[in-house]
CSV table of C-alpha atoms in Angstrom, one decimal:
chain,number,residue,atom,x,y,z
A,1,MET,CA,-28.8,18.3,-22.1
A,2,SER,CA,-31.0,21.1,-21.4
A,3,ASP,CA,-33.8,19.2,-19.7
A,4,THR,CA,-34.8,21.3,-16.8
A,5,THR,CA,-35.7,18.4,-14.6
A,6,VAL,CA,-32.0,17.1,-14.6
A,7,ILE,CA,-30.4,17.5,-11.3
A,8,PRO,CA,-26.6,17.5,-11.7
A,9,ALA,CA,-24.9,14.7,-9.8
A,10,ARG,CA,-22.5,15.5,-7.0
A,11,GLY,CA,-19.5,14.2,-9.3
A,12,ASP,CA,-20.6,16.9,-11.8
A,13,VAL,CA,-20.6,19.6,-9.1
A,14,ALA,CA,-17.0,18.4,-8.1
A,15,ALA,CA,-16.0,18.6,-11.6
A,16,TYR,CA,-17.3,22.1,-12.1
A,17,VAL,CA,-15.5,23.4,-8.9
A,18,ALA,CA,-12.3,21.7,-10.1
A,19,ALA,CA,-12.6,23.3,-13.5
A,20,VAL,CA,-13.1,26.7,-11.8
A,21,ARG,CA,-10.1,26.2,-9.7
A,22,SER,CA,-8.1,25.2,-12.8
A,23,ALA,CA,-9.1,28.5,-14.4
A,24,LEU,CA,-7.8,30.3,-11.4
A,25,ALA,CA,-4.5,28.3,-11.2
A,26,ASP,CA,-2.5,31.3,-11.8
A,27,LEU,CA,-3.7,33.2,-8.7
A,28,PRO,CA,-2.0,32.6,-5.3
A,29,VAL,CA,-3.4,29.6,-3.5
A,30,GLU,CA,-5.0,31.6,-0.6
A,31,ASP,CA,-7.0,33.7,-3.1
A,32,VAL,CA,-8.2,30.7,-4.9
A,33,GLU,CA,-9.2,29.2,-1.6
A,34,ASP,CA,-10.9,32.3,-0.6
A,35,LEU,CA,-12.9,32.4,-3.7
A,36,THR,CA,-13.9,28.8,-3.9
A,37,GLN,CA,-14.1,27.5,-0.4
A,38,GLY,CA,-17.5,26.4,0.2
A,39,MET,CA,-18.2,26.7,-3.5
A,40,GLU,CA,-19.0,23.2,-3.8
A,41,ALA,CA,-21.5,23.2,-1.0
A,42,ASP,CA,-22.9,26.4,-2.2
A,43,LEU,CA,-23.3,25.0,-5.7
A,44,THR,CA,-24.9,21.8,-4.3
A,45,GLU,CA,-27.3,23.9,-2.3
A,46,ALA,CA,-28.2,26.1,-5.2
A,47,VAL,CA,-28.6,23.1,-7.5
A,48,SER,CA,-30.8,21.3,-5.1
A,49,GLU,CA,-33.2,24.2,-4.8
A,50,GLY,CA,-33.7,25.0,-8.4
A,51,SER,CA,-33.7,23.3,-11.7
A,52,GLY,CA,-31.3,23.2,-14.6
A,53,GLY,CA,-27.9,22.1,-15.2
A,54,LEU,CA,-24.7,23.6,-13.8
A,55,VAL,CA,-23.7,25.3,-16.9
A,56,GLU,CA,-27.2,26.7,-17.5
A,57,ARG,CA,-27.5,28.3,-14.0
A,58,PHE,CA,-23.9,29.4,-13.4
A,59,GLY,CA,-22.3,29.5,-17.0
A,60,THR,CA,-19.2,27.7,-18.1
A,61,PRO,CA,-16.6,27.3,-15.4
A,62,THR,CA,-14.4,29.7,-17.3
A,63,ALA,CA,-16.9,32.4,-17.3
A,64,TYR,CA,-17.7,31.7,-13.6
A,65,ALA,CA,-14.0,32.0,-12.8
A,66,ALA,CA,-13.7,35.2,-14.9
A,67,GLU,CA,-16.7,36.7,-13.0
A,68,LEU,CA,-15.1,35.8,-9.7
A,69,ARG,CA,-12.0,37.4,-10.7
A,70,ALA,CA,-13.7,40.6,-11.8
A,71,ALA,CA,-15.8,41.0,-8.7
A,72,ALA,CA,-13.1,40.2,-6.5
A,73,GLY,CA,-10.9,42.7,-8.2
A,74,LEU,CA,-8.2,40.3,-9.2
A,75,PRO,CA,-6.4,40.4,-12.4
A,76,ALA,CA,-7.8,38.6,-15.4
A,77,ALA,CA,-6.3,35.2,-16.3
A,78,ALA,CA,-3.0,35.4,-18.1
A,79,PRO,CA,-2.5,33.2,-21.2
A,80,ARG,CA,-1.9,29.7,-20.0
A,81,ARG,CA,1.7,28.8,-19.6
A,82,LEU,CA,2.7,25.4,-20.6
A,83,GLY,CA,5.0,24.9,-17.6
A,84,GLY,CA,2.2,25.7,-15.1
A,85,GLY,CA,1.2,22.9,-12.9
A,86,GLY,CA,3.0,20.2,-14.8
A,87,LEU,CA,1.5,18.0,-17.5
A,88,ARG,CA,-0.6,15.9,-15.0
A,89,ALA,CA,-2.4,18.8,-13.6
A,90,ARG,CA,-3.1,20.2,-16.9
A,91,LEU,CA,-4.4,17.2,-18.3
A,92,ARG,CA,-6.6,16.8,-15.2
A,93,ALA,CA,-7.8,20.4,-15.6
A,94,ASP,CA,-8.7,19.9,-19.2
A,95,HIS,CA,-10.6,16.9,-18.6
A,96,GLU,CA,-12.5,18.3,-15.7
A,97,SER,CA,-13.2,21.5,-17.7
A,98,TRP,CA,-14.5,19.3,-20.6
A,99,ALA,CA,-16.5,17.2,-18.2
A,100,ALA,CA,-18.2,20.3,-16.7
A,101,ASN,CA,-19.0,21.7,-20.0
A,102,HIS,CA,-20.4,18.5,-21.4
A,103,PRO,CA,-22.1,16.9,-18.5
A,104,GLY,CA,-24.1,14.3,-20.7
A,105,LEU,CA,-21.1,13.1,-22.4
A,106,ALA,CA,-19.1,13.0,-19.3
A,107,GLY,CA,-21.8,10.8,-17.7
A,108,TRP,CA,-21.6,8.5,-20.5
A,109,ALA,CA,-17.8,8.3,-20.4
A,110,ARG,CA,-18.0,7.6,-16.8
A,111,GLU,CA,-20.4,4.9,-17.1
A,112,LEU,CA,-18.4,3.2,-20.0
A,113,ALA,CA,-15.1,3.4,-18.3
A,114,PRO,CA,-15.4,-0.1,-16.9
A,115,LEU,CA,-15.7,-1.5,-20.4
A,116,TRP,CA,-12.6,0.4,-21.5
A,117,TRP,CA,-10.9,-1.1,-18.5
A,118,ALA,CA,-11.8,-4.6,-19.7
A,119,LEU,CA,-10.9,-3.9,-23.2
A,120,ARG,CA,-7.4,-2.6,-22.3
A,121,GLY,CA,-6.7,-5.5,-20.2
A,122,VAL,CA,-7.6,-7.8,-23.1
A,123,LEU,CA,-5.3,-5.7,-25.5
A,124,VAL,CA,-2.3,-5.2,-23.2
A,125,VAL,CA,-2.1,-8.8,-22.3
A,126,GLY,CA,-3.7,-10.6,-25.2
A,127,VAL,CA,-1.8,-8.9,-28.1
A,128,PRO,CA,1.5,-9.7,-27.1
A,129,LEU,CA,0.5,-13.2,-26.4
A,130,ARG,CA,-0.8,-13.5,-29.8
A,131,VAL,CA,2.1,-11.9,-31.3
A,132,MET,CA,4.3,-14.7,-29.6
A,133,LEU,CA,1.8,-17.2,-31.1
A,134,TYR,CA,0.9,-18.2,-27.7
A,135,ALA,CA,-2.4,-19.6,-27.5
A,136,GLY,CA,-4.5,-22.0,-25.5
A,137,MET,CA,-5.9,-22.2,-21.9
A,138,ALA,CA,-2.9,-20.6,-20.3
A,139,GLY,CA,-3.1,-17.7,-22.6
A,140,ALA,CA,-6.8,-17.4,-22.0
A,141,LEU,CA,-6.3,-17.3,-18.2
A,142,LEU,CA,-3.4,-14.7,-18.5
A,143,THR,CA,-5.7,-12.6,-20.5
A,144,LEU,CA,-8.5,-12.8,-18.0
A,145,GLY,CA,-5.9,-11.9,-15.3
A,146,GLY,CA,-5.0,-8.9,-17.3
A,147,VAL,CA,-8.6,-7.8,-17.5
A,148,ALA,CA,-9.0,-8.2,-13.6
A,149,ALA,CA,-5.9,-6.2,-13.1
A,150,SER,CA,-7.0,-3.5,-15.4
A,151,VAL,CA,-10.5,-3.3,-13.7
A,152,TRP,CA,-9.0,-3.2,-10.3
A,153,LEU,CA,-6.5,-0.4,-11.3
A,154,GLY,CA,-9.3,1.7,-12.8
A,155,ARG,CA,-11.6,1.4,-9.7
A,156,TYR,CA,-8.7,2.2,-7.4
A,157,ARG,CA,-7.8,5.2,-9.5
A,158,ARG,CA,-11.3,6.5,-9.3
A,159,GLN,CA,-11.6,6.0,-5.5
A,160,HIS,CA,-8.3,7.8,-5.0
A,161,PRO,CA,-8.2,10.3,-7.8
A,162,ASP,CA,-5.4,12.3,-6.3
A,163,GLU,CA,-3.1,9.6,-5.1
A,164,ARG,CA,0.2,9.4,-7.0
A,165,SER,CA,1.7,6.0,-6.8
A,166,TRP,CA,2.7,3.0,-8.8
A,167,ARG,CA,-1.0,2.2,-9.0
A,168,SER,CA,-1.9,5.7,-10.8
A,169,ALA,CA,1.3,5.4,-12.9
A,170,LEU,CA,0.4,1.9,-14.0
A,171,ASN,CA,-3.2,2.9,-14.7
A,172,ALA,CA,-2.0,5.7,-16.9
A,173,ILE,CA,0.5,3.4,-18.7
A,174,GLY,CA,-2.4,1.1,-19.3
A,175,ASP,CA,-4.5,3.6,-20.8
A,176,VAL,CA,-1.8,4.7,-23.2
A,177,ALA,CA,-0.8,1.2,-24.1
A,178,GLY,CA,-4.4,0.1,-24.6
A,179,ALA,CA,-5.1,3.1,-26.8
A,180,LEU,CA,-2.0,2.4,-28.8
A,181,LEU,CA,-2.9,-1.3,-29.2
A,182,VAL,CA,-6.5,-0.6,-30.5
A,183,PRO,CA,-5.3,0.2,-34.1
A,184,VAL,CA,-3.1,-2.8,-33.9
A,185,ALA,CA,-5.8,-5.1,-32.8
A,186,VAL,CA,-8.1,-3.8,-35.6
A,187,TRP,CA,-5.6,-4.2,-38.1
A,188,ALA,CA,-4.7,-7.8,-37.0
A,189,TRP,CA,-8.4,-8.7,-36.9
A,190,PHE,CA,-9.2,-7.7,-40.6
A,191,PHE,CA,-5.8,-8.4,-42.2
A,192,LEU,CA,-4.2,-11.2,-40.6
A,193,LEU,CA,-7.2,-13.4,-39.4
A,194,GLY,CA,-8.6,-13.2,-42.9
A,195,SER,CA,-5.9,-14.8,-44.5
A,196,THR,CA,-5.1,-18.6,-44.6
A,197,SER,CA,-2.1,-18.2,-42.4
A,198,GLY,CA,-3.5,-16.3,-39.3
A,199,LEU,CA,-2.0,-15.8,-36.0
A,200,GLY,CA,-1.7,-18.9,-34.2
A,201,GLN,CA,-2.1,-21.2,-37.1
A,202,ILE,CA,0.7,-23.1,-38.5
A,203,SER,CA,0.8,-22.3,-42.3
A,204,THR,CA,1.4,-25.3,-44.4
A,205,PRO,CA,4.1,-24.7,-47.0
A,206,PRO,CA,2.9,-24.9,-50.5
A,207,GLN,CA,3.7,-28.2,-52.3
A,208,TYR,CA,6.8,-28.2,-54.3
A,209,ALA,CA,5.9,-29.3,-57.7
A,210,PRO,CA,8.7,-29.9,-60.2
A,211,PRO,CA,7.7,-28.3,-63.6
A,212,ASP,CA,6.8,-30.4,-66.5
A,213,ASP,CA,6.6,-33.8,-65.0
A,214,THR,CA,3.1,-33.8,-63.6
A,215,GLY,CA,1.5,-35.8,-66.2
A,216,LEU,CA,-1.6,-35.2,-68.3
A,217,VAL,CA,-5.0,-34.9,-67.0
A,218,SER,CA,-8.3,-35.2,-69.0
A,219,GLY,CA,-11.0,-34.0,-66.7
A,220,THR,CA,-10.2,-35.7,-63.5
A,221,THR,CA,-8.6,-38.7,-64.8
A,222,SER,CA,-4.9,-38.8,-65.3
A,223,VAL,CA,-3.7,-39.8,-68.7
A,224,THR,CA,-0.9,-42.2,-68.9
A,225,GLN,CA,-1.1,-43.3,-72.5
A,226,ILE,CA,-2.3,-41.9,-75.8
A,227,TYR,CA,-3.2,-44.0,-78.8
A,228,ALA,CA,-3.4,-42.3,-82.0
A,229,TYR,CA,-5.1,-43.2,-85.3
A,230,ASP,CA,-4.9,-41.3,-88.6
A,231,ALA,CA,-7.9,-40.4,-90.6
A,232,GLN,CA,-8.0,-43.8,-92.6
A,233,GLY,CA,-8.1,-45.5,-89.3
A,234,ARG,CA,-4.4,-46.7,-89.2
A,235,ARG,CA,-2.5,-46.8,-86.2
A,236,LEU,CA,0.0,-44.2,-85.7
A,237,ASP,CA,3.4,-44.8,-83.9
A,238,ASP,CA,5.7,-42.4,-82.4
A,239,VAL,CA,3.4,-39.5,-82.7
A,240,ARG,CA,4.6,-36.4,-81.1
A,241,LEU,CA,2.0,-34.1,-79.5
A,242,PHE,CA,2.2,-30.4,-78.6
A,243,ASP,CA,-0.1,-28.2,-76.7
A,244,GLN,CA,-1.5,-24.9,-77.6
A,245,ASP,CA,1.7,-23.1,-76.5
A,246,GLY,CA,4.0,-25.4,-78.1
A,247,HIS,CA,5.0,-27.2,-75.1
A,248,PRO,CA,5.4,-31.1,-75.7
A,249,LEU,CA,2.8,-33.0,-74.0
A,250,SER,CA,4.2,-35.5,-71.5
A,251,ALA,CA,2.3,-38.2,-69.8
A,252,TRP,CA,4.9,-39.0,-67.4
A,253,ASP,CA,3.9,-38.0,-63.8
A,254,SER,CA,7.0,-38.2,-61.6
A,255,THR,CA,5.2,-37.9,-58.4
A,256,SER,CA,3.1,-41.1,-58.8
A,257,GLN,CA,5.0,-43.4,-61.1
A,258,THR,CA,7.3,-45.9,-59.6
A,259,ASP,CA,10.2,-47.7,-61.3
A,260,THR,CA,8.4,-50.8,-62.2
A,261,ALA,CA,5.5,-49.0,-64.0
A,262,VAL,CA,5.4,-48.2,-67.5
A,263,GLY,CA,7.2,-45.0,-68.1
A,264,PRO,CA,8.0,-42.8,-71.2
A,265,ASP,CA,11.0,-43.8,-73.2
A,266,ARG,CA,12.7,-40.6,-73.8
A,267,TRP,CA,13.5,-40.2,-77.4
A,268,THR,CA,16.5,-38.4,-78.7
A,269,ASP,CA,16.4,-37.1,-82.2
A,270,ALA,CA,19.3,-36.5,-84.7
A,271,GLY,CA,20.0,-33.2,-83.0
A,272,GLY,CA,20.5,-34.8,-79.6
A,273,ARG,CA,17.3,-33.3,-78.2
A,274,THR,CA,15.3,-35.4,-75.8
A,275,TRP,CA,11.6,-35.8,-76.4
A,276,THR,CA,9.0,-37.1,-74.0
A,277,ASN,CA,6.0,-36.4,-75.9
A,278,VAL,CA,6.1,-39.3,-78.1
A,279,PHE,CA,2.9,-41.4,-78.2
A,280,PRO,CA,2.0,-44.1,-77.7
A,281,VAL,CA,4.3,-44.4,-74.5
A,282,VAL,CA,6.5,-47.4,-75.1
A,283,ASP,CA,6.3,-50.3,-72.7
A,284,GLN,CA,9.8,-50.8,-71.1
A,285,ASP,CA,9.6,-54.4,-71.2
A,286,SER,CA,8.1,-55.2,-74.7
A,287,GLY,CA,9.7,-52.3,-76.3
A,288,GLN,CA,6.5,-51.6,-78.1
A,289,GLY,CA,3.8,-49.1,-77.5
A,290,TRP,CA,1.0,-50.9,-79.0
A,291,SER,CA,1.1,-54.2,-77.0
A,292,LEU,CA,0.4,-54.4,-73.4
A,293,GLY,CA,3.3,-55.7,-71.5
A,294,PRO,CA,3.1,-58.3,-68.7
A,295,GLY,CA,2.7,-55.5,-66.2
A,296,ALA,CA,-0.5,-54.4,-67.8
A,297,ALA,CA,-3.4,-54.3,-65.3
A,298,GLU,CA,-6.6,-56.0,-65.8
A,299,GLY,CA,-9.4,-54.0,-67.4
A,300,MET,CA,-7.0,-51.8,-69.4
A,301,TRP,CA,-8.3,-51.0,-72.9
A,302,HIS,CA,-6.8,-53.0,-75.7
A,303,PRO,CA,-6.2,-50.8,-78.7
A,304,PRO,CA,-7.7,-52.2,-82.0
A,305,MET,CA,-5.6,-52.8,-85.0
A,306,SER,CA,-7.5,-50.2,-86.9
A,307,ILE,CA,-10.6,-48.1,-86.5
A,308,ASP,CA,-13.1,-46.7,-88.9
A,309,ALA,CA,-11.9,-44.2,-91.4
A,310,LEU,CA,-12.9,-40.9,-91.0
A,311,VAL,CA,-15.5,-39.4,-93.6
A,312,ARG,CA,-15.4,-35.6,-93.6
A,313,ASN,CA,-18.7,-33.9,-93.5
A,314,LEU,CA,-19.4,-32.2,-96.9
A,315,GLY,CA,-19.6,-28.5,-96.0
A,316,PRO,CA,-18.1,-25.2,-96.4
A,317,LEU,CA,-14.8,-26.4,-95.3
A,318,ASP,CA,-11.7,-25.7,-97.2
A,319,PRO,CA,-10.6,-28.7,-99.1
A,320,ALA,CA,-7.1,-27.6,-99.7
A,321,THR,CA,-5.7,-30.0,-97.2
A,322,THR,CA,-4.1,-33.2,-98.5
A,323,ASP,CA,-4.2,-35.1,-95.4
A,324,GLY,CA,-5.5,-38.4,-97.1
A,325,SER,CA,-9.0,-37.9,-97.2
A,326,VAL,CA,-10.5,-40.9,-98.8
A,327,THR,CA,-13.0,-39.2,-100.8
A,328,GLU,CA,-12.1,-36.2,-102.7
A,329,PRO,CA,-14.6,-33.5,-102.5
A,330,PRO,CA,-16.4,-33.3,-105.6
A,331,GLN,CA,-14.3,-31.4,-108.2
A,332,ASP,CA,-15.8,-28.0,-108.9
A,333,VAL,CA,-17.0,-28.3,-112.3
A,334,GLN,CA,-14.8,-25.9,-114.2
A,335,PRO,CA,-17.0,-23.8,-116.2
A,336,PRO,CA,-16.2,-24.0,-119.9
A,337,ALA,CA,-14.1,-21.2,-121.0
A,338,PRO,CA,-16.5,-18.5,-121.6
A,339,ALA,CA,-16.7,-17.8,-125.4
A,340,PRO,CA,-15.5,-14.4,-126.1
A,341,THR,CA,-18.6,-12.4,-126.9
A,342,GLY,CA,-16.9,-10.5,-129.5
A,343,GLY,CA,-15.8,-13.6,-131.3
A,344,ALA,CA,-19.0,-15.4,-131.1
A,345,THR,CA,-21.1,-12.8,-132.6
A,346,ALA,CA,-18.5,-12.0,-135.2
A,347,ALA,CA,-18.6,-14.4,-138.0
A,348,PRO,CA,-15.4,-16.5,-137.9
A,349,THR,CA,-13.4,-15.3,-140.7
A,350,PRO,CA,-11.6,-18.0,-142.6
A,351,GLY,CA,-8.4,-16.4,-141.9
A,352,ALA,CA,-8.7,-16.5,-138.3
A,353,THR,CA,-6.7,-19.7,-137.6
A,354,ALA,CA,-5.8,-18.6,-134.1
A,355,PRO,CA,-7.1,-21.3,-131.7
A,356,THR,CA,-10.0,-20.2,-129.6
A,357,THR,CA,-8.6,-21.9,-126.5
A,358,THR,CA,-6.1,-19.2,-125.9
A,359,ALA,CA,-7.2,-16.6,-123.4
A,360,PRO,CA,-9.7,-14.7,-125.4
A,361,THR,CA,-8.9,-11.1,-125.8
A,362,SER,CA,-11.3,-8.5,-126.2
A,363,VAL,CA,-11.6,-7.8,-129.8
A,364,PRO,CA,-13.5,-4.7,-130.7
A,365,THR,CA,-16.3,-5.6,-132.9
A,366,ASN,CA,-15.6,-4.7,-136.2
A,367,PRO,CA,-17.3,-5.4,-139.5
A,368,ALA,CA,-16.4,-8.9,-140.2
A,369,SER,CA,-14.6,-8.2,-143.2
A,370,GLY,CA,-12.0,-6.1,-141.9
A,371,ALA,CA,-11.9,-7.6,-138.5
A,372,THR,CA,-8.6,-9.3,-138.4
A,373,SER,CA,-6.7,-7.0,-140.5
A,374,SER,CA,-7.1,-4.0,-138.3
A,375,ALA,CA,-7.4,-5.7,-135.0
A,376,PRO,CA,-4.6,-4.7,-132.8
A,377,SER,CA,-4.7,-8.1,-131.2
A,378,ALA,CA,-1.4,-9.4,-130.3
A,379,SER,CA,-2.4,-12.8,-129.7
A,380,LYS,CA,-3.5,-13.5,-133.2
A,381,GLY,CA,-1.1,-15.2,-135.3
B,1,MET,CA,-29.6,49.7,-19.8
B,2,ASP,CA,-30.6,46.5,-18.1
B,3,ALA,CA,-30.6,45.8,-14.5
B,4,THR,CA,-27.5,43.9,-14.3
B,5,GLN,CA,-25.5,47.0,-15.1
B,6,LEU,CA,-27.2,48.9,-12.3
B,7,VAL,CA,-26.6,46.0,-10.0
B,8,LYS,CA,-22.9,45.9,-10.6
B,9,GLY,CA,-22.6,49.5,-9.6
B,10,VAL,CA,-24.2,49.0,-6.3
B,11,LEU,CA,-23.4,45.3,-5.6
B,12,ASP,CA,-20.9,46.4,-2.9
B,13,LEU,CA,-23.5,48.4,-1.1
B,14,ALA,CA,-26.1,45.5,-1.4
B,15,VAL,CA,-23.8,42.9,-0.1
B,16,LEU,CA,-22.6,45.1,2.8
B,17,ALA,CA,-26.2,45.7,3.6
B,18,VAL,CA,-27.1,42.0,3.7
B,19,VAL,CA,-24.1,41.1,5.8
B,20,ALA,CA,-24.7,44.0,8.0
B,21,ASP,CA,-28.1,42.6,8.6
B,22,GLU,CA,-26.8,39.1,9.4
B,23,ASP,CA,-23.7,37.2,9.0
B,24,GLY,CA,-23.9,34.8,6.1
B,25,TYR,CA,-21.8,32.4,3.9
B,26,GLY,CA,-21.7,32.8,0.0
B,27,TYR,CA,-24.8,31.3,-1.1
B,28,ASP,CA,-26.7,32.5,1.8
B,29,VAL,CA,-26.0,36.0,0.8
B,30,VAL,CA,-27.0,35.2,-2.9
B,31,ARG,CA,-30.3,33.9,-1.6
B,32,ARG,CA,-31.0,36.9,0.4
B,33,LEU,CA,-30.2,39.3,-2.4
B,34,ARG,CA,-32.5,37.4,-4.8
B,35,ALA,CA,-35.2,37.3,-2.1
B,36,ALA,CA,-34.9,41.1,-1.8
B,37,GLY,CA,-35.6,41.3,-5.3
B,38,LEU,CA,-32.2,41.4,-7.1
B,39,ASP,CA,-32.8,38.3,-9.3
B,40,GLU,CA,-30.1,39.4,-11.8
B,41,VAL,CA,-27.2,39.0,-9.6
B,42,GLY,CA,-24.7,36.3,-10.4
B,43,ASP,CA,-23.4,34.0,-7.8
B,44,ALA,CA,-19.8,34.5,-9.0
B,45,SER,CA,-20.1,38.2,-8.7
B,46,VAL,CA,-21.5,38.0,-5.1
B,47,TYR,CA,-18.7,35.7,-4.1
B,48,GLY,CA,-16.0,37.8,-5.7
B,49,THR,CA,-17.4,40.9,-4.0
B,50,LEU,CA,-17.4,39.3,-0.6
B,51,ARG,CA,-13.7,38.3,-1.2
B,52,ARG,CA,-13.0,42.0,-2.3
B,53,LEU,CA,-14.7,43.5,0.6
B,54,TYR,CA,-12.9,41.2,2.9
B,55,SER,CA,-9.7,42.0,1.5
B,56,ALA,CA,-10.6,45.6,1.6
B,57,GLY,CA,-11.1,45.2,5.3
B,58,ALA,CA,-14.7,45.9,5.4
B,59,LEU,CA,-15.8,42.3,6.3
B,60,THR,CA,-14.7,39.7,8.8
B,61,SER,CA,-14.8,36.0,7.9
B,62,TYR,CA,-14.7,32.9,10.0
B,63,VAL,CA,-15.2,29.2,9.2
B,64,VAL,CA,-18.0,27.3,10.8
B,65,PRO,CA,-17.3,23.6,11.0
B,66,SER,CA,-20.1,21.2,10.1
B,67,ASP,CA,-20.5,17.6,10.8
B,68,GLU,CA,-22.5,16.5,8.0
B,69,GLY,CA,-21.4,18.8,5.2
B,70,PRO,CA,-18.4,20.9,4.1
B,71,HIS,CA,-17.1,23.7,6.3
B,72,ARG,CA,-19.0,27.0,5.6
B,73,LYS,CA,-16.9,30.3,5.4
B,74,TYR,CA,-19.1,33.0,7.0
B,75,TYR,CA,-18.7,36.8,6.4
B,76,GLY,CA,-19.6,39.4,8.9
B,77,ILE,CA,-19.4,43.2,8.9
B,78,ASN,CA,-17.0,45.1,11.1
B,79,LYS,CA,-16.6,48.6,12.1
B,80,GLN,CA,-15.0,49.8,8.8
B,81,GLY,CA,-17.6,48.0,6.9
B,82,ARG,CA,-20.3,49.7,8.7
B,83,GLN,CA,-18.7,53.1,7.9
B,84,THR,CA,-18.5,52.2,4.3
B,85,LEU,CA,-22.0,51.1,4.3
B,86,GLU,CA,-23.3,54.3,5.6
B,87,LEU,CA,-21.2,56.4,3.4
B,88,GLN,CA,-22.1,54.5,0.3
B,89,GLY,CA,-25.7,54.4,1.4
B,90,LYS,CA,-26.0,58.1,1.6
B,91,THR,CA,-24.5,58.5,-1.7
B,92,TRP,CA,-26.9,56.1,-3.1
B,93,ALA,CA,-29.8,57.8,-1.5
B,94,GLY,CA,-28.8,61.1,-2.9
B,95,PHE,CA,-28.4,59.6,-6.3
B,96,ALA,CA,-31.7,57.8,-6.2
B,97,HIS,CA,-33.4,61.1,-5.2
B,98,THR,CA,-31.9,63.0,-8.0
B,99,MET,CA,-33.0,60.3,-10.5
B,100,ASP,CA,-36.4,60.4,-9.1
B,101,GLY,CA,-36.7,64.3,-9.6
B,102,LEU,CA,-35.5,63.9,-13.2
B,103,LEU,CA,-38.1,61.2,-13.9
B,104,ARG,CA,-40.7,63.1,-12.4
B,105,THR,CA,-40.0,66.1,-14.6
B,106,ALA,CA,-40.2,63.7,-17.5
B,107,GLY,CA,-43.5,62.5,-16.4
B,108,VAL,CA,-42.3,59.0,-15.5
B,109,THR,CA,-43.7,57.6,-12.4
B,110,ALA,CA,-41.9,55.0,-10.5
């Protein structure tokens, strides 16, 4: 910004003069006029002769105004009153003062203003349309119309900066509405369009699945029948199966079965409770689970009468179960009752008639002759 | 003490002198002051001084319309202004003479 070859544009000079005027706003109009009349021309002339920016050569508008006052013998600026000049004039003065103090940024803002006009047109027209779930060609055309109107308003406002009419009011409303809608649009972009039910899309309601009766699935194939055999290979009838949570397994899929298909025969036990996890599922026509009824489809598997018996692998498995294993695990050879060391070494006295099969007690090794008499063993005899 | 302080003290006199030489508008007066050697003078100070002198009745002003550019407000000197100019000019001359004497005594040459 302190490039000495930069020549301030005419707009910058105008902004500077306006800022100085606003700093003198509390003075009588004729005083301000006396001080600033021809200032624009003078500044332009001074600038065209020399080099450097406005602020570099003349100081900030506020400082310039203060110097004017002091040199002119006028009182210093009183603190800004809120009511002075109305909100619009104050906003204008603030903006122009800022623009004069930041000519580089102000130039950027000026160049990017058309982009803002287009964006606010999209927001002001497009967001309400989306909110009403209105999309399609008509919506796009309306949005384009909004963009055109916004750009036209912005350009008009720039060409007639002092006019106060419905156009300037509409322009201001567009600015405010567009600014308010920017966070709304950002929120909608990130939070609504990212979900499956975004704006403009009809969200499909989730399928209502009745609990329990959806059948069994093994991998990707649905299971409609379970044939069970025990370890000896014998068929098992009316087997009840439960899952890991204790829920009864049910192969009945209410969404796909029809009345004519094989369905589960619901059993009731002595207590009156109904079971659906009884396998194999009984054919309604034949009344049996193991025969395939007339409705059986081609290619269905015919369960054999029996299958090979299971042989449990020998290994560090707990043999405590008695589920009918054919071959008993080899009995652990019971080690013979260890001969009591004391008794073995001690010579068996003739008087010792106690059977050695009783639980041997530890007998203190005494001299054989007097062993039994003084032995405190209670088991003897 | 830099030159700006000095100029502020005699800016009225300088402006009166310039305008007395020839009528001029704001920036014209600034230019002539600078050309005469008063580089430190600020534009705003000159404009403000012109206004004050005009308010005090020492200067006249008139607007010269222009076709291609903005209208220029020209200042000219009047009788009262000339009297002020002469009076202040004599004051200044005496002051400068006194200062010169003091400086000579101290061995400082101009």
